[in-house]
mmCIF file of C-alpha atoms in Angstrom:
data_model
loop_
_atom_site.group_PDB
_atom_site.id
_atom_site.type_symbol
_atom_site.label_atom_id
_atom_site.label_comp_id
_atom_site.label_asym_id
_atom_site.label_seq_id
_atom_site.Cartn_x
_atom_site.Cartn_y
_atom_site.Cartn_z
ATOM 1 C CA UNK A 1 21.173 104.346 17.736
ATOM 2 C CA UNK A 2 23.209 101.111 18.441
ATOM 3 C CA UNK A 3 25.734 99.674 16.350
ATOM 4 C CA UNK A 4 24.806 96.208 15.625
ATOM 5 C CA UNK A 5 26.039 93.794 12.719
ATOM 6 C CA UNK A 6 22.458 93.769 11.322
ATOM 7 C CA UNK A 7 20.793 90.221 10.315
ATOM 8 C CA UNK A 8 19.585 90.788 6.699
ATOM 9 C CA UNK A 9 16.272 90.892 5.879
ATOM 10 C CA UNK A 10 14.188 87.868 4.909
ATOM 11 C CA UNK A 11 13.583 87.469 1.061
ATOM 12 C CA UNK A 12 10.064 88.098 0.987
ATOM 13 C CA UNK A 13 10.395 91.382 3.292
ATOM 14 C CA UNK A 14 13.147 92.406 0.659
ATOM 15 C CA UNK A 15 11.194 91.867 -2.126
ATOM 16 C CA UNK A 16 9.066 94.851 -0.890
ATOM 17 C CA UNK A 17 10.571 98.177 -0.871
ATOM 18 C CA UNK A 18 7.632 99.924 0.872
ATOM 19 C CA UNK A 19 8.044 97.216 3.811
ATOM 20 C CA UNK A 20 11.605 98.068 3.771
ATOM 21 C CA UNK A 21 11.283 101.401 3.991
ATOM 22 C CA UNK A 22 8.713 101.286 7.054
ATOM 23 C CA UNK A 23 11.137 98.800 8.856
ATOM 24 C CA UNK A 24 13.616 101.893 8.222
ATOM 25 C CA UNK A 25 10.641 104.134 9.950
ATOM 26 C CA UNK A 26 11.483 102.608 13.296
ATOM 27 C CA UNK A 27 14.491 103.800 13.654
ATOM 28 C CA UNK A 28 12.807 107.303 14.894
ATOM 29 C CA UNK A 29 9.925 105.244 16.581
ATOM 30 C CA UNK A 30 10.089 105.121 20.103
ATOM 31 C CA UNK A 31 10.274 102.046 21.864
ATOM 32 C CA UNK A 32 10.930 103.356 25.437
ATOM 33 C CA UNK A 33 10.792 107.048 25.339
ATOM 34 C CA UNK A 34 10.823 108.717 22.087
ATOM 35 C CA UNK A 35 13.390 109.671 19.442
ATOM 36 C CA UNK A 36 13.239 113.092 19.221
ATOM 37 C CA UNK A 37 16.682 114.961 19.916
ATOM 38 C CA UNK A 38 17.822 118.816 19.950
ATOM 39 C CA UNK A 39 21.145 119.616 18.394
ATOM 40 C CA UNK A 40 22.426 119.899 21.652
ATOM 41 C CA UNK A 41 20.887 116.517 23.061
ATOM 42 C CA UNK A 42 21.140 113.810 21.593
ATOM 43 C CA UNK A 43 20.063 111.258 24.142
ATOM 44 C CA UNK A 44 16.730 110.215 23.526
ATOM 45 C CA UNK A 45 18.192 108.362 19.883
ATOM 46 C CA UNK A 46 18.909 105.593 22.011
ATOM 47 C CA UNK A 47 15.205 104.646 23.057
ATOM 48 C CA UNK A 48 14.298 104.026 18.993
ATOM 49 C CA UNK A 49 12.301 100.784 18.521
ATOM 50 C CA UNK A 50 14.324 99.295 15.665
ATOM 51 C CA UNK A 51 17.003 98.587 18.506
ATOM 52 C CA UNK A 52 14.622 96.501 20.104
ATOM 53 C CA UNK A 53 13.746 94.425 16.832
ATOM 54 C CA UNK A 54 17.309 93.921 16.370
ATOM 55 C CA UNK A 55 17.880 92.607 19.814
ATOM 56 C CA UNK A 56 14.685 90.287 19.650
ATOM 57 C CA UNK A 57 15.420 89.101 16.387
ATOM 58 C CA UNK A 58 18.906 88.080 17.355
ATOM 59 C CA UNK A 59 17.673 86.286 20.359
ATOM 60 C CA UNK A 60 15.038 84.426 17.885
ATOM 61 C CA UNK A 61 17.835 83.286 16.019
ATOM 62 C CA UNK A 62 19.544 81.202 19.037
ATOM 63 C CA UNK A 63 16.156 80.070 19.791
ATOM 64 C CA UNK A 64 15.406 78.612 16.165
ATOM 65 C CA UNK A 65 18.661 76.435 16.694
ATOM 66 C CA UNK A 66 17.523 72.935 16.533
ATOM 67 C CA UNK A 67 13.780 73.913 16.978
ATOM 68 C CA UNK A 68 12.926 72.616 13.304
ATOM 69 C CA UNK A 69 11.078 76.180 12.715
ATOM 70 C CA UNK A 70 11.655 77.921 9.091
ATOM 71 C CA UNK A 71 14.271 80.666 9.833
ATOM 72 C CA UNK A 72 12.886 82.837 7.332
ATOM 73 C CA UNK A 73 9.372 82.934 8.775
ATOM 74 C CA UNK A 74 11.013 83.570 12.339
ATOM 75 C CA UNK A 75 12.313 86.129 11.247
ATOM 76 C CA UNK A 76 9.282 87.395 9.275
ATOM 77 C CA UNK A 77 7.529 87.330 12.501
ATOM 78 C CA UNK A 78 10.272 89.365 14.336
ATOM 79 C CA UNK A 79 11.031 92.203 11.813
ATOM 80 C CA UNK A 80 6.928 92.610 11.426
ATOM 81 C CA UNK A 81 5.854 92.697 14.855
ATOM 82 C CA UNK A 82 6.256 96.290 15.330
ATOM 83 C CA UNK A 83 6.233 97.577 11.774
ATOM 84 C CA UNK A 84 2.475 98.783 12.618
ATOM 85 C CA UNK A 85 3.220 101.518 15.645
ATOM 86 C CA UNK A 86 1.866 105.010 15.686
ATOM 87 C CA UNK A 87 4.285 107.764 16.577
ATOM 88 C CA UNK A 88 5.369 107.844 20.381
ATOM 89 C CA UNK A 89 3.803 104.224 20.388
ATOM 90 C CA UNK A 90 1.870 104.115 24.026
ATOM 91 C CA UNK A 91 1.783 107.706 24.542
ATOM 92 C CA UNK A 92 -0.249 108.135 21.481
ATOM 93 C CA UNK A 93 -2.000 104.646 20.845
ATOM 94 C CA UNK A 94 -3.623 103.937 24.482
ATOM 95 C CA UNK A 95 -7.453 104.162 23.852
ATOM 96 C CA UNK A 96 -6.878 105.183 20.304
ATOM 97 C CA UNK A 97 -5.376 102.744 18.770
ATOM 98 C CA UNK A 98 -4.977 98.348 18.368
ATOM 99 C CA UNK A 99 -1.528 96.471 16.844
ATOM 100 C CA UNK A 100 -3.997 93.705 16.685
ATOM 101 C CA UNK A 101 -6.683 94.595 15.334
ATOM 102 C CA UNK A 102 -4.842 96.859 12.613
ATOM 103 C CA UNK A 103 -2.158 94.345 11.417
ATOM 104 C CA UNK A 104 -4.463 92.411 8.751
ATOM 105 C CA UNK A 105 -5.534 95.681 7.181
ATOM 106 C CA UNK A 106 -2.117 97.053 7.293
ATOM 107 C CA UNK A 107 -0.281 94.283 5.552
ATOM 108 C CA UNK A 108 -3.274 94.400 3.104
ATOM 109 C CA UNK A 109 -1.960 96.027 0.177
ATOM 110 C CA UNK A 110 1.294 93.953 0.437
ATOM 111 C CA UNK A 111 1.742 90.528 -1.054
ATOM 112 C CA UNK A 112 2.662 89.136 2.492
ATOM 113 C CA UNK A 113 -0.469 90.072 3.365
ATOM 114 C CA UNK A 114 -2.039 87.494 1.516
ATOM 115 C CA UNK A 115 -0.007 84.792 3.875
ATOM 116 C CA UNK A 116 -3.044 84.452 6.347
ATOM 117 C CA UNK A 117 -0.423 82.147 8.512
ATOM 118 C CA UNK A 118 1.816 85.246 8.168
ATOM 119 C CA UNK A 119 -1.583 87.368 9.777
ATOM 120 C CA UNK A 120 -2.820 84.879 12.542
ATOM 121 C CA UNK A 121 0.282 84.762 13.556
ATOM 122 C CA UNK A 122 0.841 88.129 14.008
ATOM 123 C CA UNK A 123 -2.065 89.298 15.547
ATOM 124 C CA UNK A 124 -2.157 86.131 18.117
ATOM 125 C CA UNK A 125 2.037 87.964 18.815
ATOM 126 C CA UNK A 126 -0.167 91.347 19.873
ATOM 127 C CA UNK A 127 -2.330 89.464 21.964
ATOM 128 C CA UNK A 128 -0.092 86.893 23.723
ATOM 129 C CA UNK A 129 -1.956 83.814 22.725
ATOM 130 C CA UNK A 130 0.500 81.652 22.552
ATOM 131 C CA UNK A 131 -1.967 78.604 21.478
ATOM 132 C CA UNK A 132 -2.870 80.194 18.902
ATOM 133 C CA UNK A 133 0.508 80.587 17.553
ATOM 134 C CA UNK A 134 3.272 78.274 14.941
ATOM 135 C CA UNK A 135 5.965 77.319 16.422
ATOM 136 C CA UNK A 136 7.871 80.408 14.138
ATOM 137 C CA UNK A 137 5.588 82.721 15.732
ATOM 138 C CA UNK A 138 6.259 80.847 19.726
ATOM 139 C CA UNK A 139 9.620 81.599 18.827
ATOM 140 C CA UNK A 140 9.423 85.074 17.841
ATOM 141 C CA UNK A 141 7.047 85.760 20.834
ATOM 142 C CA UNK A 142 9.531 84.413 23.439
ATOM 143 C CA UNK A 143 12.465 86.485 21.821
ATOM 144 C CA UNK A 144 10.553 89.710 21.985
ATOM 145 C CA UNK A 145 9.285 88.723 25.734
ATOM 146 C CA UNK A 146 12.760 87.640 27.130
ATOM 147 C CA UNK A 147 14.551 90.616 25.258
ATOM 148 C CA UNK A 148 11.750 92.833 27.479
ATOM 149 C CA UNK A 149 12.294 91.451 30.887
ATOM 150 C CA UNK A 150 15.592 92.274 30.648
ATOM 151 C CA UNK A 151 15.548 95.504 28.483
ATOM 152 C CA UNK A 152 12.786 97.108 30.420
ATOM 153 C CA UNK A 153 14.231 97.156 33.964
ATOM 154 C CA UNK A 154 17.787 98.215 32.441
ATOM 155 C CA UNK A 155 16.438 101.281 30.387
ATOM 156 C CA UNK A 156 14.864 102.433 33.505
ATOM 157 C CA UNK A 157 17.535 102.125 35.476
ATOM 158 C CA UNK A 158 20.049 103.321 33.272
ATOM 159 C CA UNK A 159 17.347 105.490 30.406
ATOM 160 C CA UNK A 160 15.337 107.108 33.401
ATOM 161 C CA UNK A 161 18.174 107.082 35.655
ATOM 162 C CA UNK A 162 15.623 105.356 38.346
ATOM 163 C CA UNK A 163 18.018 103.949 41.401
ATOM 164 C CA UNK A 164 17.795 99.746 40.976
ATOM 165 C CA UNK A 165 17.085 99.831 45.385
ATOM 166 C CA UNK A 166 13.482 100.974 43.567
ATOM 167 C CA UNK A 167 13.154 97.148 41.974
ATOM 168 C CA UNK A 168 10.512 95.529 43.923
ATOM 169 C CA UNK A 169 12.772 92.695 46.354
ATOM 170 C CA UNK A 170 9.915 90.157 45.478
ATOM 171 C CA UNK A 171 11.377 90.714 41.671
ATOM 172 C CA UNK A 172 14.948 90.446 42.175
ATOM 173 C CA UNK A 173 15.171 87.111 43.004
ATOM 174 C CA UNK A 174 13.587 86.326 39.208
ATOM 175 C CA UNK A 175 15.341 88.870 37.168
ATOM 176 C CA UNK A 176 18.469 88.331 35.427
ATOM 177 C CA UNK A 177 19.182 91.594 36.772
ATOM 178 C CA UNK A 178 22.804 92.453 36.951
ATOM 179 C CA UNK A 179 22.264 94.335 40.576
ATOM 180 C CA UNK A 180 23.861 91.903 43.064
ATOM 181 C CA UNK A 181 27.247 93.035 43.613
ATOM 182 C CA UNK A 182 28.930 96.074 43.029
ATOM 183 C CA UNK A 183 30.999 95.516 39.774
ATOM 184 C CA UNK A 184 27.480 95.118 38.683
ATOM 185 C CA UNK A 185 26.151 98.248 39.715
ATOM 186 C CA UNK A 186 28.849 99.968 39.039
ATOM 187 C CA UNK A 187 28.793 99.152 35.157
ATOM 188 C CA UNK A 188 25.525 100.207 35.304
ATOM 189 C CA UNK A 189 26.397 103.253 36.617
ATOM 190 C CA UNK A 190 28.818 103.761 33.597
ATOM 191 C CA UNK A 191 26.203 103.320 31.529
ATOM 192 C CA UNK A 192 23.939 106.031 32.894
ATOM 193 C CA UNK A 193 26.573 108.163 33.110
ATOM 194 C CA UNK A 194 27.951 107.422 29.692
ATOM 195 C CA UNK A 195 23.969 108.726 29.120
ATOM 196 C CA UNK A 196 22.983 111.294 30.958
ATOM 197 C CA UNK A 197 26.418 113.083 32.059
ATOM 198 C CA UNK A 198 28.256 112.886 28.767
ATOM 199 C CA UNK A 199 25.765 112.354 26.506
ATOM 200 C CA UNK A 200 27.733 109.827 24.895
ATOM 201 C CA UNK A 201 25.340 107.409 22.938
ATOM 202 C CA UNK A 202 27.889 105.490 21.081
ATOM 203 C CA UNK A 203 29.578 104.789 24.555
ATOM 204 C CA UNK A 204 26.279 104.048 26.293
ATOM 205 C CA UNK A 205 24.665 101.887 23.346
ATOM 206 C CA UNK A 206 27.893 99.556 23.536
ATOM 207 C CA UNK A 207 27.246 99.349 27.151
ATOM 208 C CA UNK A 208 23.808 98.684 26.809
ATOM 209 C CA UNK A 209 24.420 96.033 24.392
ATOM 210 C CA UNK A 210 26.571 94.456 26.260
ATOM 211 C CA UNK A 211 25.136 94.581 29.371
ATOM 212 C CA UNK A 212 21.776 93.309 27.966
ATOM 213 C CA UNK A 213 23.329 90.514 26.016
ATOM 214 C CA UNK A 214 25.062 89.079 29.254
ATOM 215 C CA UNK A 215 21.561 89.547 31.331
ATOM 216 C CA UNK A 216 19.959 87.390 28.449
ATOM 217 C CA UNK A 217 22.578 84.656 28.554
ATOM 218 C CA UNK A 218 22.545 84.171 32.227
ATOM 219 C CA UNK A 219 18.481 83.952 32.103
ATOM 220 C CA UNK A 220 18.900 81.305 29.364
ATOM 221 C CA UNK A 221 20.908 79.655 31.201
ATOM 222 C CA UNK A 222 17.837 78.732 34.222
ATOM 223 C CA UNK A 223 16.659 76.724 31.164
ATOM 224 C CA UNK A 224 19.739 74.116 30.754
ATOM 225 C CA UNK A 225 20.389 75.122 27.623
ATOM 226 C CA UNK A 226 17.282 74.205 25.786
ATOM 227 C CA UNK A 227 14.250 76.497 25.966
ATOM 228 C CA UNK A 228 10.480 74.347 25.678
ATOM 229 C CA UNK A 229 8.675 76.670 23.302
ATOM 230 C CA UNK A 230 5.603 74.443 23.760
ATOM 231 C CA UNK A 231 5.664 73.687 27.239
ATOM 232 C CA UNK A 232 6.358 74.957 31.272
ATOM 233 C CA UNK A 233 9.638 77.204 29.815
ATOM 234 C CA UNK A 234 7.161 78.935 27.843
ATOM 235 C CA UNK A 235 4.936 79.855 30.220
ATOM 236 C CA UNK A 236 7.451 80.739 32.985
ATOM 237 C CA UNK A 237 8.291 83.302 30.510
ATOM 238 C CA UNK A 238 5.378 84.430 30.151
ATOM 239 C CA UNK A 239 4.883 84.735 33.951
ATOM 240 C CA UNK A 240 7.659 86.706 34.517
ATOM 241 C CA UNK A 241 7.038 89.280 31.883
ATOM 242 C CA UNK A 242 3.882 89.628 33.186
ATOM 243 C CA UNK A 243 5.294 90.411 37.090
ATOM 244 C CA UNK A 244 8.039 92.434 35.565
ATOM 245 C CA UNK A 245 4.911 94.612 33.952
ATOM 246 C CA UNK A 246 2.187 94.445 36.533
ATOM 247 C CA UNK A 247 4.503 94.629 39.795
ATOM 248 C CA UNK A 248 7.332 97.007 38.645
ATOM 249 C CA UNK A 249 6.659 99.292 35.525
ATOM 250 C CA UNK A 250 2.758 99.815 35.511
ATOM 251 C CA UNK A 251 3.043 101.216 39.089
ATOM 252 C CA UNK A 252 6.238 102.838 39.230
ATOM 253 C CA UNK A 253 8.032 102.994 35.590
ATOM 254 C CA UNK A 254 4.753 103.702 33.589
ATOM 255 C CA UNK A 255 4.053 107.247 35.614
ATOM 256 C CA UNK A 256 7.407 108.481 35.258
ATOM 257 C CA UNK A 257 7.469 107.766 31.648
ATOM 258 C CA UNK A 258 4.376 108.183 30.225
ATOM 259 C CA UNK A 259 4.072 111.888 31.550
ATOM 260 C CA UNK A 260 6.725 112.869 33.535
ATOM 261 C CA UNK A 261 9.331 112.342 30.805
ATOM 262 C CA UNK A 262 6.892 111.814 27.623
ATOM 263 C CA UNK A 263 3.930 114.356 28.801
ATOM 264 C CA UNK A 264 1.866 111.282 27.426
ATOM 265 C CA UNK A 265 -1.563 112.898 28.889
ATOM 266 C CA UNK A 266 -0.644 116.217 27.100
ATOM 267 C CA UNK A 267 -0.113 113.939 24.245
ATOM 268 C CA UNK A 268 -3.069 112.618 23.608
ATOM 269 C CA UNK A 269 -5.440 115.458 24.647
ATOM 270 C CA UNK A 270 -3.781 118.367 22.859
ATOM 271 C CA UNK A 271 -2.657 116.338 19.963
ATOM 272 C CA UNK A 272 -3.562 112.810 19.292
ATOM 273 C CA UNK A 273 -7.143 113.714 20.152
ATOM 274 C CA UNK A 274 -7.490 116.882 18.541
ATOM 275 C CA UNK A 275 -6.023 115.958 15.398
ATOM 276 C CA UNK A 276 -8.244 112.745 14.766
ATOM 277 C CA UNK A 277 -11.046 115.033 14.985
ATOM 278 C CA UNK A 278 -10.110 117.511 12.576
ATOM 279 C CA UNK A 279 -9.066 114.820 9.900
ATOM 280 C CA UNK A 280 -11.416 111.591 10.797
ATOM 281 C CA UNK A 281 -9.779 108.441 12.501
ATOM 282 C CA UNK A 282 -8.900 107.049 9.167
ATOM 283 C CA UNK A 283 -6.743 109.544 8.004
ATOM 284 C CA UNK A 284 -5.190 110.382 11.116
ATOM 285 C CA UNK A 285 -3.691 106.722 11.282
ATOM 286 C CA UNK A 286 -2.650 106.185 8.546
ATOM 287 C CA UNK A 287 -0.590 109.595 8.886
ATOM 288 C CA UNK A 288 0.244 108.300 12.638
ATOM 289 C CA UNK A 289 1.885 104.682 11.185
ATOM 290 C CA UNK A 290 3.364 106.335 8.281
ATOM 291 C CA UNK A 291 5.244 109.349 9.455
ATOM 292 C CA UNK A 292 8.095 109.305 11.667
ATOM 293 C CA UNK A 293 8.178 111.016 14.916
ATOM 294 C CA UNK A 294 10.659 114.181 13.598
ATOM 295 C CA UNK A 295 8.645 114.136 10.531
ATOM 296 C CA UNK A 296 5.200 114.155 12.586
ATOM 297 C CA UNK A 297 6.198 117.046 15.012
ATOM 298 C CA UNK A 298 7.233 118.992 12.090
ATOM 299 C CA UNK A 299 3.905 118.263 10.059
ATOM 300 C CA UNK A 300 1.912 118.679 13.138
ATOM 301 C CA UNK A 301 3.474 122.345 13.904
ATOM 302 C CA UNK A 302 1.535 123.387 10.531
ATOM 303 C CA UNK A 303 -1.793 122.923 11.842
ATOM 304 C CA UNK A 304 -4.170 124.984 13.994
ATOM 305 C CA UNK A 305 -5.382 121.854 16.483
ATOM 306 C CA UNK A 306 -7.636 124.499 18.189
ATOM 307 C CA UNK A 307 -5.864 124.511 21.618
ATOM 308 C CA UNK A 308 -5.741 127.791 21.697
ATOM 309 C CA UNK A 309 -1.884 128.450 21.714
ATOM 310 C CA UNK A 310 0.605 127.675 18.979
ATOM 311 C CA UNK A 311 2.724 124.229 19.607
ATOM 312 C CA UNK A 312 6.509 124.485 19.534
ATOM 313 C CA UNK A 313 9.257 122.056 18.679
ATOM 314 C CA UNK A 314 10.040 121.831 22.873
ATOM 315 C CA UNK A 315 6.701 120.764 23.543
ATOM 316 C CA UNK A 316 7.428 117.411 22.373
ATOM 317 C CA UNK A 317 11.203 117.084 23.323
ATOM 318 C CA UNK A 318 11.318 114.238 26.628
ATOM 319 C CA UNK A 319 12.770 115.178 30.099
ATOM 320 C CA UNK A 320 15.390 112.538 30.645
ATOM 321 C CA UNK A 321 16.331 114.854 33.773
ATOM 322 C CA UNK A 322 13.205 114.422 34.715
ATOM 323 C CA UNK A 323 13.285 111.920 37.916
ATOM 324 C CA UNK A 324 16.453 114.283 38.849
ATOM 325 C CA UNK A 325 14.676 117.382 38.864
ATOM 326 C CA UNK A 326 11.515 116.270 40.277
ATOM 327 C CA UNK A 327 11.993 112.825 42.296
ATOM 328 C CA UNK A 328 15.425 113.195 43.081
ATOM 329 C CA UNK A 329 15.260 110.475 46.015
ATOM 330 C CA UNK A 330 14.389 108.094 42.991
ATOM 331 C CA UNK A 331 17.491 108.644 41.295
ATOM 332 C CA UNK A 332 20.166 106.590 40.180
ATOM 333 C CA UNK A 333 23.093 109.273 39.392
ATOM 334 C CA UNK A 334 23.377 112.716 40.461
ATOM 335 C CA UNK A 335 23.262 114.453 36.516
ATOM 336 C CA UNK A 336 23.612 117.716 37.444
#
């Protein structure tokens, strides 16, 4: 996991300990890959989705400088936005499973949800309505969608180990890509190898961060130093998450990950499926959004799914050497 200096948490998230303790949860919730680790590799730590609320809600701060919007309620929006994510996230949710459509009756028992601003806002996040939306909540949206376009690409590159010559051309242009010289590459090469050769996740997590944090400053920097929440900034945002997502990982990231490295179809046919059958939907999400992904796999191994073999610890372990193995010509560093 990476080292940040962590923002606290806003009063009213601190004043609940169960909301606490599920922000805690994400640590072991995926956000790329999944968390799970052997003693012997710890790699797949890195891809855990509190990272990524850390790094959005840092960039929301920046972003709430002389905006007028309540700090606080920024970073409400931030900390909350994934706090309702089923274990191994897409892998497990696709066809099962809405953030949207879940986050009012999630937040039900807790006092916050009774803030119905708190709620619109939230579910308008999930569903990238941006008119819809306070200006807290613009704010929080834009952080999580510029901390993507850059975190995406790089935890291909350096996560998958997928070569950055794979980056549509039509993309590069628009990406705050470090990929244009060879210092560049090269310190993305450390990274991967700091990764996947030495399986050094303190080393690679400080290059990560640093890496990503310089990415994110030069894109902020096309907007002059003043980003439009409300207006065309906003929505060439918007655009270029959506390219980043439609032109480069749905067609080439998303089938490497999802089964290749996650065995996402395995997932959710010998698993996810299976196991909301034996216990009824409602029970089986509330155990996916409660457990952690260590604590599910262990849980899990204790029932008979009916699959007809018994499920081991391995099954669910990623294959970060995947792309290496099997698509060598795709990769970025020779790991072997």
């Amino acid at each position: 996991m990476m080292e940040f200096e962590n923002p606290a948490l806003p009063p009213r998230i601190v004043a609940d300990a169960q909301l606490v303790a599920a922000i805690d949860r994400l640590k072991h919730i995926t956000g790329f890959v999944t968390t799970l680790t052997t003693l012997i590799d710890p790699r797949a730590q890195v891809f855990n989705r509190f990272d990524h609320v850390i790094r959005v809600l840092l960039l929301s701060m920046d972003l709430c400088k002389d905006s007028g919007a309540n700090v606080d309620e920024v970073a409400e929006r931030v900390w909350l936005h994934d706090i309702n994510r089923w274990v191994f996230a897409h892998n497990a949710e696709k066809s099962f499973f809405d953030q949207s459509q879940n986050i009012r009756r999630y937040l039900a028992p807790h006092s916050l949800g009774r803030d119905l601003i708190l709620i619109e806002d939230l579910e308008a996040f999930h569903n990238k309505d941006f008119n819809a939306l306070t200006l807290e909540g613009r704010i929080a949206l834009l952080a999580d969608m510029i901390t993507g376009i850059v975190e995406d690409p790089l935890l291909a590159i350096c996560g998958l180990n997928v070569s950055p010559s794979f980056v549509p051309q039509v993309l590069l242009g628009e990406l705050p890509l470090p990929v244009t010289t060879r210092v560049q590459v090269d310190i993305l090469r450390a990274a991967a190898i700091a990764l996947h050769v030495d399986r050094d996740i303190i080393a690679f997590s400080n290059l990560f961060s640093d890496i990503h944090r310089d990415a994110v400053s030069a894109y902020l920097d096309r907007f002059h130093g003043k980003l439009d929440v409300h207006g065309q900034d906003a929505r060439e945002v918007y655009t270029l998450a959506r390219r980043i997502k439609v032109e480069f990982m749905q067609p080439l990231i998303f089938p490497i990950n999802n089964d290749g490295v996650c065995h996402g179809s395995w997932l959710k046919s010998q698993v996810i499926g299976p196991l909301i059958q034996q216990m009824g939907y409602g029970e089986a999400e509330q155990l996916l959004l409660t457990l952690d992904e260590p604590s599910f796999v262990e849980f899990i191994l204790t029932l008979d799914l009916g699959s007809g073999s018994a499920l081991v610890p391995q099954d669910f372990i990623p294959d970060l050497d995947y792309v290496s193995k099997v698509q060598p010509a795709m990769r970025f560093i020779d790991i072997f």
